[in-house]
PDB file of C-alpha atoms and ligand atoms in Angstrom:
ATOM      1  CA  UNK H 134      -0.001  -0.023  -0.001  1.00 68.00           C
ATOM      2  CA  UNK H 135       1.252   3.505  -0.878  1.00 85.00           C
ATOM      3  CA  UNK H 136       2.446   5.639   2.054  1.00 90.00           C
ATOM      4  CA  UNK H 137       0.952   8.975   3.081  1.00 97.00           C
ATOM      5  CA  UNK H 138       4.203  10.986   3.601  1.00 98.00           C
ATOM      6  CA  UNK H 139       6.474  12.675   1.173  1.00 98.00           C
ATOM      7  CA  UNK H 140       9.485  15.008   1.534  1.00 98.00           C
ATOM      8  CA  UNK H 141      10.025  18.282  -0.465  1.00 98.00           C
ATOM      9  CA  UNK H 142      12.501  21.130  -0.730  1.00 98.00           C
ATOM     10  CA  UNK H 143      11.836  24.506  -2.198  1.00 98.00           C
ATOM     11  CA  UNK H 144      15.172  25.043  -3.989  1.00 98.00           C
ATOM     12  CA  UNK H 145      17.450  28.132  -3.826  1.00 98.00           C
ATOM     13  CA  UNK H 146      16.323  29.832  -6.983  1.00 98.00           C
ATOM     14  CA  UNK H 147      12.667  29.663  -5.985  1.00 98.00           C
ATOM     15  CA  UNK H 148      13.431  30.936  -2.394  1.00 98.00           C
ATOM     16  CA  UNK H 149      15.591  33.768  -3.889  1.00 98.00           C
ATOM     17  CA  UNK H 150      12.789  34.790  -6.173  1.00 98.00           C
ATOM     18  CA  UNK H 151      10.470  35.002  -3.147  1.00 98.00           C
ATOM     19  CA  UNK H 152       8.205  32.124  -4.408  1.00 98.00           C
ATOM     20  CA  UNK H 153       8.129  30.134  -1.269  1.00 98.00           C
ATOM     21  CA  UNK H 154       4.798  31.442  -0.034  1.00 98.00           C
ATOM     22  CA  UNK H 155       3.172  30.875  -3.428  1.00 98.00           C
ATOM     23  CA  UNK H 156       4.474  27.394  -3.612  1.00 98.00           C
ATOM     24  CA  UNK H 157       3.485  26.398  -0.177  1.00 98.00           C
ATOM     25  CA  UNK H 158       0.055  27.846  -0.851  1.00 98.00           C
ATOM     26  CA  UNK H 159      -0.330  25.543  -3.916  1.00 98.00           C
ATOM     27  CA  UNK H 160       0.804  22.565  -1.856  1.00 98.00           C
ATOM     28  CA  UNK H 161      -1.618  23.238   0.936  1.00 98.00           C
ATOM     29  CA  UNK H 162      -4.388  24.027  -1.459  1.00 98.00           C
ATOM     30  CA  UNK H 163      -3.761  20.634  -3.130  1.00 98.00           C
ATOM     31  CA  UNK H 164      -4.713  18.852   0.122  1.00 98.00           C
ATOM     32  CA  UNK H 165      -1.255  18.231   1.690  1.00 98.00           C
ATOM     33  CA  UNK H 166      -0.891  18.727   5.385  1.00 98.00           C
ATOM     34  CA  UNK H 167       2.389  20.201   6.604  1.00 98.00           C
ATOM     35  CA  UNK H 168       3.987  17.735   9.073  1.00 98.00           C
ATOM     36  CA  UNK H 169       7.404  19.514   9.430  1.00 98.00           C
ATOM     37  CA  UNK H 170       8.834  22.667   7.929  1.00 98.00           C
ATOM     38  CA  UNK H 171      12.293  24.340   8.108  1.00 98.00           C
ATOM     39  CA  UNK H 172      14.116  27.276   6.502  1.00 98.00           C
ATOM     40  CA  UNK H 173      17.733  26.201   6.311  1.00 98.00           C
ATOM     41  CA  UNK H 174      20.829  26.049   4.103  1.00 98.00           C
ATOM     42  CA  UNK H 175      22.747  22.871   3.086  1.00 98.00           C
ATOM     43  CA  UNK H 176      26.493  22.896   3.235  1.00 98.00           C
ATOM     44  CA  UNK H 177      28.285  21.625   0.164  1.00 98.00           C
ATOM     45  CA  UNK H 178      29.046  18.280   1.891  1.00 98.00           C
ATOM     46  CA  UNK H 179      25.417  17.958   3.154  1.00 98.00           C
ATOM     47  CA  UNK H 180      24.143  18.678  -0.428  1.00 98.00           C
ATOM     48  CA  UNK H 181      26.530  15.961  -1.622  1.00 98.00           C
ATOM     49  CA  UNK H 182      25.264  13.415   0.825  1.00 98.00           C
ATOM     50  CA  UNK H 183      21.604  14.216   0.165  1.00 98.00           C
ATOM     51  CA  UNK H 184      22.023  13.640  -3.572  1.00 97.00           C
ATOM     52  CA  UNK H 185      24.547  10.780  -3.181  1.00 95.00           C
ATOM     53  CA  UNK H 186      22.255   8.446  -5.299  1.00 93.00           C
ATOM     54  CA  UNK H 187      23.037  10.657  -8.300  1.00 96.00           C
ATOM     55  CA  UNK H 188      26.838  10.858  -7.772  1.00 97.00           C
ATOM     56  CA  UNK H 189      27.758   8.988 -11.025  1.00 98.00           C
ATOM     57  CA  UNK H 190      25.392  11.300 -13.073  1.00 97.00           C
ATOM     58  CA  UNK H 191      27.078  14.101 -15.192  1.00 97.00           C
ATOM     59  CA  UNK H 192      25.026  16.737 -13.538  1.00 96.00           C
ATOM     60  CA  UNK H 193      25.973  15.782  -9.911  1.00 97.00           C
ATOM     61  CA  UNK H 194      28.631  18.529  -9.393  1.00 97.00           C
ATOM     62  CA  UNK H 195      26.292  21.196 -10.764  1.00 96.00           C
ATOM     63  CA  UNK H 196      23.400  19.927  -8.696  1.00 97.00           C
ATOM     64  CA  UNK H 197      25.398  19.871  -5.430  1.00 97.00           C
ATOM     65  CA  UNK H 198      26.939  23.401  -6.064  1.00 98.00           C
ATOM     66  CA  UNK H 199      23.454  24.712  -6.803  1.00 98.00           C
ATOM     67  CA  UNK H 200      21.660  23.156  -3.863  1.00 98.00           C
ATOM     68  CA  UNK H 201      24.313  24.570  -1.497  1.00 98.00           C
ATOM     69  CA  UNK H 202      24.135  28.011  -3.078  1.00 98.00           C
ATOM     70  CA  UNK H 203      21.482  29.503  -0.893  1.00 98.00           C
ATOM     71  CA  UNK H 204      18.780  28.835   1.660  1.00 98.00           C
ATOM     72  CA  UNK H 205      15.994  26.306   1.027  1.00 98.00           C
ATOM     73  CA  UNK H 206      12.735  25.332   2.630  1.00 98.00           C
ATOM     74  CA  UNK H 207      12.494  21.668   3.657  1.00 99.00           C
ATOM     75  CA  UNK H 208       9.084  20.019   4.501  1.00 99.00           C
ATOM     76  CA  UNK H 209       7.441  16.733   5.225  1.00 98.00           C
ATOM     77  CA  UNK H 210       3.934  16.522   3.777  1.00 98.00           C
ATOM     78  CA  UNK H 211       1.073  14.173   4.407  1.00 98.00           C
ATOM     79  CA  UNK H 212      -1.759  13.104   2.023  1.00 98.00           C
ATOM     80  CA  UNK H 213      -3.055   9.759   0.719  1.00 98.00           C
ATOM     81  CA  UNK H 214      -0.635   8.337  -1.829  1.00 98.00           C
ATOM     82  CA  UNK H 215       1.623  11.295  -1.028  1.00 98.00           C
ATOM     83  CA  UNK H 216       4.697  10.528  -3.224  1.00 98.00           C
ATOM     84  CA  UNK H 217       2.801  10.058  -6.451  1.00 98.00           C
ATOM     85  CA  UNK H 218       0.283  12.814  -5.689  1.00 98.00           C
ATOM     86  CA  UNK H 219       3.041  15.298  -5.009  1.00 98.00           C
ATOM     87  CA  UNK H 220       4.971  14.299  -8.125  1.00 98.00           C
ATOM     88  CA  UNK H 221       1.777  15.036 -10.097  1.00 98.00           C
ATOM     89  CA  UNK H 222       1.502  18.482  -8.422  1.00 98.00           C
ATOM     90  CA  UNK H 223       5.129  19.421  -9.202  1.00 98.00           C
ATOM     91  CA  UNK H 224       5.307  18.055 -12.743  1.00 98.00           C
ATOM     92  CA  UNK H 225       8.158  16.721 -14.812  1.00 98.00           C
ATOM     93  CA  UNK H 226      11.852  17.333 -13.814  1.00 96.00           C
ATOM     94  CA  UNK H 227      12.358  19.422 -16.913  1.00 96.00           C
ATOM     95  CA  UNK H 228      10.040  22.451 -16.771  1.00 96.00           C
ATOM     96  CA  UNK H 229       9.769  22.317 -20.609  1.00 97.00           C
ATOM     97  CA  UNK H 230       8.004  19.037 -20.126  1.00 97.00           C
ATOM     98  CA  UNK H 231       5.942  19.885 -17.151  1.00 98.00           C
ATOM     99  CA  UNK H 232       2.195  19.950 -17.525  1.00 98.00           C
ATOM    100  CA  UNK H 233       0.152  23.277 -17.211  1.00 98.00           C
ATOM    101  CA  UNK H 234      -0.855  24.035 -13.670  1.00 97.00           C
ATOM    102  CA  UNK H 235       2.170  22.231 -12.088  1.00 98.00           C
ATOM    103  CA  UNK H 236       4.605  23.999  -9.679  1.00 98.00           C
ATOM    104  CA  UNK H 237       7.585  23.416 -12.017  1.00 98.00           C
ATOM    105  CA  UNK H 238       5.640  24.758 -15.091  1.00 98.00           C
ATOM    106  CA  UNK H 239       4.936  27.892 -13.132  1.00 98.00           C
ATOM    107  CA  UNK H 240       8.162  28.474 -11.168  1.00 98.00           C
ATOM    108  CA  UNK H 241      11.098  26.418 -12.465  1.00 98.00           C
ATOM    109  CA  UNK H 242      13.885  27.974 -14.507  1.00 96.00           C
ATOM    110  CA  UNK H 243      15.555  24.779 -15.909  1.00 96.00           C
ATOM    111  CA  UNK H 244      16.172  21.094 -15.310  1.00 94.00           C
ATOM    112  CA  UNK H 245      18.700  21.856 -12.573  1.00 91.00           C
ATOM    113  CA  UNK H 246      16.914  24.959 -11.139  1.00 96.00           C
ATOM    114  CA  UNK H 247      13.627  23.212 -11.067  1.00 98.00           C
ATOM    115  CA  UNK H 248      12.001  25.004  -8.099  1.00 98.00           C
ATOM    116  CA  UNK H 249      11.104  21.950  -5.966  1.00 98.00           C
ATOM    117  CA  UNK H 250      12.344  18.435  -5.042  1.00 98.00           C
ATOM    118  CA  UNK H 251       9.888  15.717  -4.488  1.00 98.00           C
ATOM    119  CA  UNK H 252      10.707  12.184  -3.195  1.00 98.00           C
ATOM    120  CA  UNK H 253      10.581   9.401  -5.698  1.00 97.00           C
ATOM    121  CA  UNK H 254       9.488   6.555  -3.436  1.00 97.00           C
ATOM    122  CA  UNK H 255       8.079   5.937   0.111  1.00 98.00           C
ATOM    123  CA  UNK H 256      11.501   4.530   1.187  1.00 97.00           C
ATOM    124  CA  UNK H 257      13.341   7.677   0.044  1.00 97.00           C
ATOM    125  CA  UNK H 258      10.753  10.001   1.501  1.00 98.00           C
ATOM    126  CA  UNK H 259      11.411   8.423   4.900  1.00 98.00           C
ATOM    127  CA  UNK H 260      15.260   8.715   4.385  1.00 97.00           C
ATOM    128  CA  UNK H 261      15.081  12.287   3.181  1.00 98.00           C
ATOM    129  CA  UNK H 262      12.736  13.398   5.974  1.00 98.00           C
ATOM    130  CA  UNK H 263      15.098  11.889   8.533  1.00 98.00           C
ATOM    131  CA  UNK H 264      17.941  13.860   6.964  1.00 98.00           C
ATOM    132  CA  UNK H 265      16.299  17.113   8.019  1.00 98.00           C
ATOM    133  CA  UNK H 266      13.865  16.442  10.891  1.00 98.00           C
ATOM    134  CA  UNK H 267      13.947  14.853  14.337  1.00 98.00           C
ATOM    135  CA  UNK H 268      10.796  13.281  15.793  1.00 97.00           C
ATOM    136  CA  UNK H 269      10.040  16.363  17.931  1.00 98.00           C
ATOM    137  CA  UNK H 270      10.099  18.603  14.791  1.00 98.00           C
ATOM    138  CA  UNK H 271       7.168  16.638  13.263  1.00 98.00           C
ATOM    139  CA  UNK H 272       3.550  17.386  14.041  1.00 98.00           C
TER     140      UNK H 272
HETATM  141  P1  CMP O 156      15.159  16.516  -7.820  1.00 95.04           P
HETATM  142  O1  CMP O 156      13.721  16.191  -7.853  1.00 95.04           O
HETATM  143  O2  CMP O 156      15.700  17.366  -6.745  1.00 95.04           O
HETATM  144  O3  CMP O 156      16.053  15.202  -7.965  1.00 95.04           O
HETATM  145  C1  CMP O 156      17.340  15.110  -8.600  1.00 95.04           C
HETATM  146  C2  CMP O 156      17.690  16.463  -9.204  1.00 95.04           C
HETATM  147  O4  CMP O 156      18.713  16.397 -10.218  1.00 95.04           O
HETATM  148  C3  CMP O 156      16.513  16.923 -10.102  1.00 95.04           C
HETATM  149  O5  CMP O 156      15.390  17.365  -9.250  1.00 95.04           O
HETATM  150  C4  CMP O 156      17.134  18.048 -10.896  1.00 95.04           C
HETATM  151  O6  CMP O 156      17.226  19.300 -10.159  1.00 95.04           O
HETATM  152  C5  CMP O 156      18.468  17.502 -11.185  1.00 95.04           C
HETATM  153  N1  CMP O 156      18.612  16.966 -12.531  1.00 95.04           N
HETATM  154  C6  CMP O 156      18.115  15.876 -12.983  1.00 95.04           C
HETATM  155  N2  CMP O 156      18.448  15.776 -14.360  1.00 95.04           N
HETATM  156  C7  CMP O 156      19.203  16.789 -14.608  1.00 95.04           C
HETATM  157  C8  CMP O 156      19.950  17.250 -15.814  1.00 95.04           C
HETATM  158  N3  CMP O 156      19.879  16.460 -16.899  1.00 95.04           N
HETATM  159  N4  CMP O 156      20.681  18.284 -15.707  1.00 95.04           N
HETATM  160  C9  CMP O 156      20.726  19.005 -14.534  1.00 95.04           C
HETATM  161  N5  CMP O 156      20.136  18.709 -13.396  1.00 95.04           N
HETATM  162  C10 CMP O 156      19.350  17.611 -13.425  1.00 95.04           C
END
């Protein structure tokens, strides 16, 4: 059975552009409950660990530099079938391929600067949430 939690980050370019409120509004209006929320910044080595699964990919260095380039919002979200439902809301990784009405269509600049992260599985959602949040930071 699909789980009811996912993890997201609002990425540095979307935060710098002042779009965090609009993005959180879309998330909440789409029926997600905010379980945990944090305004923080990843160090270079933390960004490298977070995206370790991509370390063999050609874009890994660019991705890590970018994700450490400024503050982000991290959040744990709850909804039925959360991982898939959230991926529908954010749209394709490449904003040029993202459907109308999705967060990436509206706010992403490029494949790398794509406004938001969304977990790709229940297992990764749990790992990614634990990277940022202790039990007492979840409500
Ligand atoms: P995210 O959902 O955070 O998960 C992995 C990230 O890698 C992805 O969003 C993009 O920001 C980035 N990414 C994936 N493919 C590419 C690519 N071809 N070029 C640059 N960045 C990419």
